[in-house]
Coordinates of C-alpha atoms and ligand atoms in Angstrom, one line a residue:
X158 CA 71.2 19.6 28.2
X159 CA 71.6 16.6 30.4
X160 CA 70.0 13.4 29.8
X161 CA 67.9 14.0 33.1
X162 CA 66.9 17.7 32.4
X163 CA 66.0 15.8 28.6
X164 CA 63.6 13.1 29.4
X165 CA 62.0 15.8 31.9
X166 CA 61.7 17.9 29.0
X167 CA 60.0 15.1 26.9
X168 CA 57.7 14.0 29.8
X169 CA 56.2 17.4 30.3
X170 CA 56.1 17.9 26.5
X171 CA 54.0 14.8 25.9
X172 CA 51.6 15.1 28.4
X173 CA 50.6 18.6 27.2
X174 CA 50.7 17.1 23.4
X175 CA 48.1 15.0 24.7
X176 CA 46.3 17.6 26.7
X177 CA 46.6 20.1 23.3
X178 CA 46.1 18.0 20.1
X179 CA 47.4 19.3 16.9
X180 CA 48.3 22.6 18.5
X181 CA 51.5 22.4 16.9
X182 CA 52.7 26.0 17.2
X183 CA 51.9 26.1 20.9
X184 CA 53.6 23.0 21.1
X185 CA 56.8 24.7 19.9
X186 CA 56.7 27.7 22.3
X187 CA 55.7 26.1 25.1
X188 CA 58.7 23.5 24.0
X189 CA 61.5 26.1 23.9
X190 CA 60.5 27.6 27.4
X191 CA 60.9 24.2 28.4
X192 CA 64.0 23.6 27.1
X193 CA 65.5 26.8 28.9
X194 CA 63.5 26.6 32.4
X195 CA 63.7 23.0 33.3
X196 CA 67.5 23.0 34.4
X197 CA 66.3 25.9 37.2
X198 CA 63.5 24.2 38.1
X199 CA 65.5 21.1 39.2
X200 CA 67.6 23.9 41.4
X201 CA 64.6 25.4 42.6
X202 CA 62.5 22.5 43.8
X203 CA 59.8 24.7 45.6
X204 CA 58.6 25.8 41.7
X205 CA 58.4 22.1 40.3
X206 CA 55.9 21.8 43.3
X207 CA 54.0 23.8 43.2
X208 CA 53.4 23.1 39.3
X209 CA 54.2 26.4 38.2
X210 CA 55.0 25.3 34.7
X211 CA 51.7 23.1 34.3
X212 CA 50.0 26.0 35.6
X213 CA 51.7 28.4 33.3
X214 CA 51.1 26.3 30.2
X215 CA 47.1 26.0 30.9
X216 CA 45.5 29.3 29.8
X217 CA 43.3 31.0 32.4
X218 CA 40.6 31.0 30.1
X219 CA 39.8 31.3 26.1
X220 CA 36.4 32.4 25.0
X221 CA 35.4 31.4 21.4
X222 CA 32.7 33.4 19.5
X223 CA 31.3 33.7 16.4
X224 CA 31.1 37.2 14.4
X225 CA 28.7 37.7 11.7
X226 CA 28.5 41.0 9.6
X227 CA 27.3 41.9 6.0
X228 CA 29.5 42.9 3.2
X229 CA 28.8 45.0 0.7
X230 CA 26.8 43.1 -1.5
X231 CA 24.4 42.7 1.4
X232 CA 25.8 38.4 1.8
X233 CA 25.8 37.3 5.9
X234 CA 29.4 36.4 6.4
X235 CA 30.6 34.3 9.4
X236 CA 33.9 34.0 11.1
X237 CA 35.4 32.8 14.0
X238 CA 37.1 34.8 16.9
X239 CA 39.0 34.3 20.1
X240 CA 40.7 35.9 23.2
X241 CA 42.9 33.8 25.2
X242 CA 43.4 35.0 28.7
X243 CA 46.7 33.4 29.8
X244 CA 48.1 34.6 33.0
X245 CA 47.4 38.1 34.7
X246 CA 49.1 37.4 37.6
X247 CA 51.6 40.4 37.5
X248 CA 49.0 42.6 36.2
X249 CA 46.0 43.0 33.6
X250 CA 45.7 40.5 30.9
X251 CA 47.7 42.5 27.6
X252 CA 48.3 41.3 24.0
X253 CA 47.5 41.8 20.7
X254 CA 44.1 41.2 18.3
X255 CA 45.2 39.1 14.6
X256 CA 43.1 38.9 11.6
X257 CA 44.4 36.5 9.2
X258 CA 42.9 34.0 7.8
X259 CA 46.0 32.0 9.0
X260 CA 44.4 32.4 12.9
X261 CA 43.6 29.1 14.5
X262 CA 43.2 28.8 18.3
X263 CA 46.6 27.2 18.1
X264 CA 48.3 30.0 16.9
X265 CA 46.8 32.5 19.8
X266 CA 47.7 30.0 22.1
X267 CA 51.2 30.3 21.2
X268 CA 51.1 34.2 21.6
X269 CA 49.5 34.6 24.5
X270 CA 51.8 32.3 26.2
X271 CA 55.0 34.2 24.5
X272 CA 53.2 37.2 25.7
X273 CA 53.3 36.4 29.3
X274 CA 56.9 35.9 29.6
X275 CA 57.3 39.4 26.8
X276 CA 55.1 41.6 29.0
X277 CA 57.5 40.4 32.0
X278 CA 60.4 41.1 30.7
X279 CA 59.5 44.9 30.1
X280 CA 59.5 45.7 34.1
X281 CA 55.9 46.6 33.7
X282 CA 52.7 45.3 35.2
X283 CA 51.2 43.4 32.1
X284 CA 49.9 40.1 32.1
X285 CA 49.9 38.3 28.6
X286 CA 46.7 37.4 26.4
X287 CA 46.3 37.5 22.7
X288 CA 43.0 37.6 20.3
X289 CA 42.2 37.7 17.4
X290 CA 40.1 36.2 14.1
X291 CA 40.2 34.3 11.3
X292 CA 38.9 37.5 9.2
X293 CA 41.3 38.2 6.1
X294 CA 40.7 42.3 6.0
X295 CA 42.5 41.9 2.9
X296 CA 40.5 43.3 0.0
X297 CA 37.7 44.1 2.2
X298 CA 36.6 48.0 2.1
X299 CA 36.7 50.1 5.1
X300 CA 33.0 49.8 5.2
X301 CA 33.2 45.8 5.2
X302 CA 36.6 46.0 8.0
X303 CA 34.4 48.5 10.2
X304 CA 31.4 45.8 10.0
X305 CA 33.3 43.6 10.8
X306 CA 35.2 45.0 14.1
X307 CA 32.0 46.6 15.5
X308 CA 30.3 42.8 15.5
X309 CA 33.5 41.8 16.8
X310 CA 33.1 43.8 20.0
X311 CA 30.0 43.4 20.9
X312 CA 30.9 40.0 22.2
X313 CA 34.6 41.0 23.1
X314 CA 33.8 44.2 25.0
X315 CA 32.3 41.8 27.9
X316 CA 35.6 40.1 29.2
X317 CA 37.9 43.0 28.5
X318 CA 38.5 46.4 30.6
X319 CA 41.0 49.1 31.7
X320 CA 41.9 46.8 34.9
X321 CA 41.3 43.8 33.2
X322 CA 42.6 43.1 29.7
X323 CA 43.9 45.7 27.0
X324 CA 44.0 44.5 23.5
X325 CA 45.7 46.6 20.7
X326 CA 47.0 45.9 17.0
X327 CA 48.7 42.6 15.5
X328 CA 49.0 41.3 12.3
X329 CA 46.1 42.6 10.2
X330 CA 45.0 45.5 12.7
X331 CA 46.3 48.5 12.3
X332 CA 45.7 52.1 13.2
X333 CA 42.0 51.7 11.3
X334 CA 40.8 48.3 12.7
X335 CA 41.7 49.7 16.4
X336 CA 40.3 52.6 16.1
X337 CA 37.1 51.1 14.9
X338 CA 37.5 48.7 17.5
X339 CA 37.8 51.2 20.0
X340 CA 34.8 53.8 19.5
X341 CA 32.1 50.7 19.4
X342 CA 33.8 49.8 22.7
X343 CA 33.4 53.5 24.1
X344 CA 29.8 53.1 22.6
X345 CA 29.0 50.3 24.5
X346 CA 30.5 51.1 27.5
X347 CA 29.1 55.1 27.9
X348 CA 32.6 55.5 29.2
X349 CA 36.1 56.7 28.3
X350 CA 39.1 54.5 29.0
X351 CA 42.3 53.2 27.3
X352 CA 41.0 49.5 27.0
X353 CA 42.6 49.6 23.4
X354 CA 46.1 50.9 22.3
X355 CA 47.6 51.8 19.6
X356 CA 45.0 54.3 19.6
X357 CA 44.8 57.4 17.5
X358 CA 47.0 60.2 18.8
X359 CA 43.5 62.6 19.3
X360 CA 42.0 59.9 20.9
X361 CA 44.4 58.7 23.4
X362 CA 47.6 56.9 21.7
X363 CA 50.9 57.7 22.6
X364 CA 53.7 58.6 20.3
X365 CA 56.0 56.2 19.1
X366 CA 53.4 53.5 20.0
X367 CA 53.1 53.5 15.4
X368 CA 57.1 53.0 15.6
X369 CA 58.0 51.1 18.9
X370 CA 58.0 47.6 17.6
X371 CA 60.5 48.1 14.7
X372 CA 62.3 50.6 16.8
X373 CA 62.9 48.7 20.1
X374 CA 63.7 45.5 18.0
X375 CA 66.8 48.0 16.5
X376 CA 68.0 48.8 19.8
X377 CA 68.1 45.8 21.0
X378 CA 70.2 44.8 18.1
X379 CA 72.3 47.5 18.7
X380 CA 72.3 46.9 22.5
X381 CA 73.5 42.8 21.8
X382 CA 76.1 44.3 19.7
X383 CA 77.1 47.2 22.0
X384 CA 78.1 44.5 24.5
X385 CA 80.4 42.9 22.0
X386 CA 82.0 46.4 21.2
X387 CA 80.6 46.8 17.7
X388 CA 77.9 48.6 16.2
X389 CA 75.1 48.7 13.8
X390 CA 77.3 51.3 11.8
X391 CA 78.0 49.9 7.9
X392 CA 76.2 46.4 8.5
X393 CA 73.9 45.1 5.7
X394 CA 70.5 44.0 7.0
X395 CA 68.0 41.5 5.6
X396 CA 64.7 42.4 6.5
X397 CA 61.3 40.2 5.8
X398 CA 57.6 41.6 5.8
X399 CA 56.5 45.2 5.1
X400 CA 53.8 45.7 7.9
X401 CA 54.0 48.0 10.9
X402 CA 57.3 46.1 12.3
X403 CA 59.5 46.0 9.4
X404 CA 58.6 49.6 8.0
X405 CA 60.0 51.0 11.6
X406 CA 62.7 48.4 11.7
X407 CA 63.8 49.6 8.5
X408 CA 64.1 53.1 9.6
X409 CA 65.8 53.0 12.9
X410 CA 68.3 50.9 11.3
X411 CA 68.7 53.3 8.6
X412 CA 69.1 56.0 11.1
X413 CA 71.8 53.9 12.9
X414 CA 74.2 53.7 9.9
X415 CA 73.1 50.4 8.9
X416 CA 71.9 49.3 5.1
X417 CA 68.6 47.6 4.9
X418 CA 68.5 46.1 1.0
X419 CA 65.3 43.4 1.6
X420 CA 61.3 43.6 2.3
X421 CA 58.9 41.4 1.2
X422 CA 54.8 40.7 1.9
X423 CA 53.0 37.1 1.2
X424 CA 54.2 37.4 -2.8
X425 CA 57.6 37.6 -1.9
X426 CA 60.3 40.0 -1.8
X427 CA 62.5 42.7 -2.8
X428 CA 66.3 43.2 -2.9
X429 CA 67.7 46.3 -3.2
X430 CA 71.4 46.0 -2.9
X431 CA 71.8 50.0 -3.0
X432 CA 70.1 50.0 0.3
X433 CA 66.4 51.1 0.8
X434 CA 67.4 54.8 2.0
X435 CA 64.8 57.5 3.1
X436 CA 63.2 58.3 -0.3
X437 CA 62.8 54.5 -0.9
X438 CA 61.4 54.1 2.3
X439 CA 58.6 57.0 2.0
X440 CA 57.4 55.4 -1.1
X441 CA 57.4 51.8 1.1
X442 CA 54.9 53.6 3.7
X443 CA 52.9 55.3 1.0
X444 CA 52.6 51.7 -0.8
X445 CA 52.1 50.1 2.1
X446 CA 50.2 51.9 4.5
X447 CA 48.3 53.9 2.5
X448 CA 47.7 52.8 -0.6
X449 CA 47.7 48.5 0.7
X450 CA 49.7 47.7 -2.7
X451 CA 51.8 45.0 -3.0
X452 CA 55.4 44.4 -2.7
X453 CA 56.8 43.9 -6.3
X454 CA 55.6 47.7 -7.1
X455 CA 59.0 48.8 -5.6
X456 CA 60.9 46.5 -7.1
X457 CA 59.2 48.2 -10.4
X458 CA 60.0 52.1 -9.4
X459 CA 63.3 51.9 -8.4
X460 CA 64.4 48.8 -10.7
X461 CA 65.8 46.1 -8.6
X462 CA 64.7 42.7 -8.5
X463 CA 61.5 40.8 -7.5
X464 CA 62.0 37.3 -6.2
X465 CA 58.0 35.8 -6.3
X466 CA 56.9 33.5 -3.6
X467 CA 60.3 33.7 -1.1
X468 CA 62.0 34.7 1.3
X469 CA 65.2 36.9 1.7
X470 CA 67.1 34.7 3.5
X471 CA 69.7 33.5 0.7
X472 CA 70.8 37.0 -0.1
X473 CA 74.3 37.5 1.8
X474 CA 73.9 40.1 4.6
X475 CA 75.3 40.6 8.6
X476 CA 71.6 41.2 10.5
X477 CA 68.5 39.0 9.7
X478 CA 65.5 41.5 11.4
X479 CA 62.6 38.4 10.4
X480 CA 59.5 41.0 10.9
X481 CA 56.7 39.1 9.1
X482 CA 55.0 36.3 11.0
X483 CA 56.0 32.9 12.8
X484 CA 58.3 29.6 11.3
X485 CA 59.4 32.1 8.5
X486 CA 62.9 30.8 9.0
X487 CA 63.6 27.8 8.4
X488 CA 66.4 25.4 9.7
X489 CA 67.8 25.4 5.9
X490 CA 67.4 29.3 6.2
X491 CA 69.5 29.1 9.2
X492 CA 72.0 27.2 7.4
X493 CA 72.1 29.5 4.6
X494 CA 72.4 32.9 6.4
X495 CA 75.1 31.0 8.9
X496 CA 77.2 30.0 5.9
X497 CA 77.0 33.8 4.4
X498 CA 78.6 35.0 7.8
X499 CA 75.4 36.5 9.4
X500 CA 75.9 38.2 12.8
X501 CA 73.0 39.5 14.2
X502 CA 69.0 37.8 14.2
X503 CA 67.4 39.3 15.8
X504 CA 63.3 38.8 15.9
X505 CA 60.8 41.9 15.8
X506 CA 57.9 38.7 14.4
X507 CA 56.7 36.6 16.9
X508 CA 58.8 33.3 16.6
X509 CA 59.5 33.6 13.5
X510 CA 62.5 30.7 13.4
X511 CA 61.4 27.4 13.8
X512 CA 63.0 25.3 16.6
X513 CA 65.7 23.9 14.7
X514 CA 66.5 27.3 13.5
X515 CA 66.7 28.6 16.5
X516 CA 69.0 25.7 17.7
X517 CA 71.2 26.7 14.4
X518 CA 72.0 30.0 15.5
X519 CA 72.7 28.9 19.4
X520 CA 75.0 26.5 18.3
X521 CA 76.9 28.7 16.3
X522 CA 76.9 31.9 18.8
X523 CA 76.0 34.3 17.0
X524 CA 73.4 37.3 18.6
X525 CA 70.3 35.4 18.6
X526 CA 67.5 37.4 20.1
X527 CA 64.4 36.0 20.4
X528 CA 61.0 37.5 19.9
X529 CA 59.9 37.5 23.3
X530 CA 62.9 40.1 24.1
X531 CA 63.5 41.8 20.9
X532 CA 60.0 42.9 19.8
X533 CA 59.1 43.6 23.5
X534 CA 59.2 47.5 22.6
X535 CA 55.7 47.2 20.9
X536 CA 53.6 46.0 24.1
X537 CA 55.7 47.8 26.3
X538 CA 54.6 51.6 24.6
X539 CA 51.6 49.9 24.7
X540 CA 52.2 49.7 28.2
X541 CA 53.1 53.2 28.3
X542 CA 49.9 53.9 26.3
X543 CA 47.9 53.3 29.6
X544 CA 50.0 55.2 31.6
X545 CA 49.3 58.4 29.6
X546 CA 45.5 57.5 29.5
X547 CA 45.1 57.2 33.5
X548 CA 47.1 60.0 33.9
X549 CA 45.3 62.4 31.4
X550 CA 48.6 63.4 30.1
X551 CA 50.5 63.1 27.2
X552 CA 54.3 62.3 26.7
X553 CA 56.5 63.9 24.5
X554 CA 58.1 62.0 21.3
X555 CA 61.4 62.1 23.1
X556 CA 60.2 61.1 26.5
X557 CA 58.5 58.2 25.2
X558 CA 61.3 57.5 23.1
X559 CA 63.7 57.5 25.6
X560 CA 61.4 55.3 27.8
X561 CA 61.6 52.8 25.3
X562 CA 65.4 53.0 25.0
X563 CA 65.5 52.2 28.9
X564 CA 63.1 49.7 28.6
X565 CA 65.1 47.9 26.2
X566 CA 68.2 48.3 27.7
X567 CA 67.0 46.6 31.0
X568 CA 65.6 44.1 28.8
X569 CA 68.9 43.2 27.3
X570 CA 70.2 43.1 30.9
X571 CA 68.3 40.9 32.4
X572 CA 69.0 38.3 29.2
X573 CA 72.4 39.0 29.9
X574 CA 71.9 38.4 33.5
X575 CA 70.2 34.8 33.3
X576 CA 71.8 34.0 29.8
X577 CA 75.5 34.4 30.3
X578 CA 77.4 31.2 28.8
X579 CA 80.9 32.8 30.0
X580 CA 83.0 36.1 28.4
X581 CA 80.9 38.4 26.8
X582 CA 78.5 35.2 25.1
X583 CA 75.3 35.2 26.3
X584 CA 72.0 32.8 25.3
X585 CA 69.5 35.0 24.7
X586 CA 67.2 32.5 24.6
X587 CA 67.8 31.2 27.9
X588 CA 68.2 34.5 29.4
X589 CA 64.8 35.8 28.2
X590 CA 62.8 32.5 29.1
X591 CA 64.0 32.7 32.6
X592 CA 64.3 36.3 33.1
X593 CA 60.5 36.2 32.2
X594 CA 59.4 33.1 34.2
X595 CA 60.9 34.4 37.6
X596 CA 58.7 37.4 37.8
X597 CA 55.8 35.7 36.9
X598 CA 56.8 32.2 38.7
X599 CA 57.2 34.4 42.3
X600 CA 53.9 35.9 41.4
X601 CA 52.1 32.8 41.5
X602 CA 54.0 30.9 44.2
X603 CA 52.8 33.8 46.4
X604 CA 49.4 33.7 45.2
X605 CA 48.6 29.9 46.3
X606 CA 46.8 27.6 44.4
X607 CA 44.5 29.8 42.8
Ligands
LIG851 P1 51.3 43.7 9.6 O1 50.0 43.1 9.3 O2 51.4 45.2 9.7 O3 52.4 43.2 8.5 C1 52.7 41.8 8.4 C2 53.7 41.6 7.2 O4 54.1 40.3 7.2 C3 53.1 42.0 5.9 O5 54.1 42.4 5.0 C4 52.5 40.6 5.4 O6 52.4 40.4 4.0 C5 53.6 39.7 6.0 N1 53.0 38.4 6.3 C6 52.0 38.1 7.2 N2 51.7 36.8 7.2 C7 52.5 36.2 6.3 C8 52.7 34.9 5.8 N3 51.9 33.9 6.3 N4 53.6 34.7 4.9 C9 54.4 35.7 4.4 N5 54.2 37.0 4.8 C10 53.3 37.2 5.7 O7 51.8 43.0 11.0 P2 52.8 43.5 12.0 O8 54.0 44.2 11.3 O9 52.1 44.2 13.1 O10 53.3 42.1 12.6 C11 54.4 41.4 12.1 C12 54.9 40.4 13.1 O11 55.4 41.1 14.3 C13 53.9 39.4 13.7 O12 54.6 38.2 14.0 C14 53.4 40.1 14.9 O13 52.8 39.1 15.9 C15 54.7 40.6 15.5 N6 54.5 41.7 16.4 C16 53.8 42.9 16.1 C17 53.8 43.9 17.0 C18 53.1 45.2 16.7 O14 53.3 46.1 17.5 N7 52.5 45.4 15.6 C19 54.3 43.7 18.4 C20 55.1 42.6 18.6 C21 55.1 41.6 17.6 P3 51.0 40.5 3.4 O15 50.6 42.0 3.5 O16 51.1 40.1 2.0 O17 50.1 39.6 4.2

């Protein structure tokens, strides 16, 4: 980076510091787009006038509300929720719902702006938002969760819509909270429409949608190494979390000849250096899925080890898939997983490498693929979701598979495309930050001041 394109970067990044206090996390998106987009603005002059990246960086609009519901020993609870609206200017308003008690406004900030440039980058017409509350469903009975996401709605169901903005699943909702989510919105509303995916498939959810995540995060590993003439065939894989993403990251890559041997939750992780094959991986789901257990109960049917309260990233492997949740990697974790020879990261969480990290793997040139590319495949079947509902159809499993395939693939080239450093290296950071920003960028500039 020159020292011009630098103190631009700086300038821009203290005036929204002081415009976003203590929003770290959205601080470090926003910062990393930055990095990557300022050297085109300076060649495209007609962008920096028209503020496109002050614009950008300034949510639409974010609602805050309060949700109250009983639990089951009849106490009033209270919790906080959100929906930021960041940019529909290349279509409806898209992104996920999070319960955690993690969820600060920062937090969706940082997604819904990710989610802008994501939803680009699939080709379709998405516009990015995110939602979510600071509700841990954790422990709570399905009575409790269902509570819970009916109060939820009755405020949320006013600013969303099938034209407008389509929420689905994130960290903490799953195929229960949405669907619970989604019949007190078709209660309220008298009418039919996919508002919500990730919908049940008799009520409306595509196939695949359950898998998409994990799986398009795969292929795009497989595409990166594809265009260096290798494959996923015989690698080792670390992978972190055990939710929706890493369960289906585990078994495409298990599908493509690879050996996933890691998976971990909040207590910390497994390694299994036989490889977590197909057996294995039904019990995962089961645990996981069905039964909510926790992570150290494989570790105690199929006798490998537990490592309490850390992260896989010290065991020796070629591919990091970090699946669990954001700044999981560290820059010493990038150090460590450099110096044991990893390949691949590739992202299927939502920036799940702090900044630094992130830097570590550029500078070394290895595949890096950032979130905004590589766990694109979730939002876009999403996408494809709403296609199926308008249309009163239904896809096959193979059709919307191989949608998602394509989608990826033209996600990987447009990466290539903006992020080509010369040979066959390409910055996939760059190339997914800008790739992203033109499409929206154009969209704007040809919209006016609005
Ligand atoms: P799930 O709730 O299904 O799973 C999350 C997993 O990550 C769990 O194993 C959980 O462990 C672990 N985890 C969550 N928070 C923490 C934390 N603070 N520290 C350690 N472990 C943690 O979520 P998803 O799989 O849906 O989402 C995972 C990531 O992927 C998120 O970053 C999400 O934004 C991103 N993503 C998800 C998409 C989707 O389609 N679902 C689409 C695109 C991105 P525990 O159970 O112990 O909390």
């Amino acid at each position: 980076m020159t020292e011009k394109v630098r103190s631009e970067v700086d300038k821009f990044m203290s005036g929204l510091i002081r415009r976003n206090p203590g929003e770290t996390e959205f601080h470090q998106a926003v910062q990393e787009v930055a990095e990557s987009v300022m050297p085109f603005l300076f060649d495209h002059p007609e962008y920096r006038k028209a503020s496109i990246l002050e614009r950008l960086t300034e949510p639409d609009r974010i609602i805050t509300f309060r949700v109250c519901w009983r639990d089951d020993q009849g106490n009033v609870r209270t919790n906080r929720a959100w929906r930021v609206q960041c940019n529909n200017s290349i279509g409806p308003y898209k992104g996920g719902l999070r319960f955690h008690p993690s969820v600060t406004l920062s937090v969706l900030k940082f997604l819904a702006f990710e989610q802008v440039l994501k939803n680009s980058l699939t080709t379709l017409p998405m516009g990015g938002a995110k939602g979510g509350a600071n509700f841990n469903p954790k422990g709570k009975s399905d009575e409790e969760v269902m509570r819970f996401c009916q109060s939820m709605m009755i405020e949320l169901s006013r600013h969303i819509g099938e034209d407008t903005d389509v929420p689905a699943g994130d960290i903490g909702v799953g195929g229960r909270e949405v669907s619970y989510l989604f019949g007190q919105y078709k209660r309220l509303q008298n009418r039919w429409t996919g508002t919500i995916t990730g919908k049940g498939l008799s009520f409306g959810g595509s196939l695949i949608r359950t898998e998409a995540t994990g799986y398009g995060c795969v292929y795009f590993a497989q595409n990166m190494l594809e265009h260096r003439g290798d494959s996923l065939e015989g690698k080792t894989c670390l992978i972190s979390g055990s939710g929706n993403v890493a369960l289906y990251t585990i078994e495409k890559s298990l599908e493509l000849g690879a050996k996933p041997v890691t998976a971990s939750d909040s207590s910390g992780f497994i390694h299994d250096p036989d490889g977590i094959d197909e057996e294995k991986l039904a019990f995962l789901k089961d645990l996981k899925e069905v039964r909510r257990g926790r992570i150290h109960e494989y570790a105690e049917k199929f006798g490998c080890e537990f490592i309490p309260n850390e992260r896989p990233w010290n065991i020796p492997a070629d591919v990091a898939f970090p699946c669990a949740t954001q700044n999981e990697i560290l820059e010493g974790d990038a150090k460590t997983l450099l110096g044991h020879g990893v390949r691949v990261v590739c992202e299927g969480a939502n920036m799940p490498s702090e900044l630094a990290a992130a830097h570590q793997f550029l500078a070394a040139k290895i595949l890096y693929a950032p979130s905004k590319a590589a766990n694109a495949g979730g939002v876009a079947v999403s996408g494809l979701e709403q296609s199926q509902n308008s249309l009163r159809l239904t896809w096959t499993r193979e059709e919307v598979d191989r949608r998602l395939r394509e989608i990826m693939q033209k996600i990987h080239a447009q990466c290539v495309e903006y992020g080509r450093r010369g040979g066959d290296d390409v910055n996939y950071v760059d190339g997914a930050n800008l790739a992203g920003f033109v499409k929206v960028a154009d969209a704007m500039l040809a919209h006016g001041i609005v």
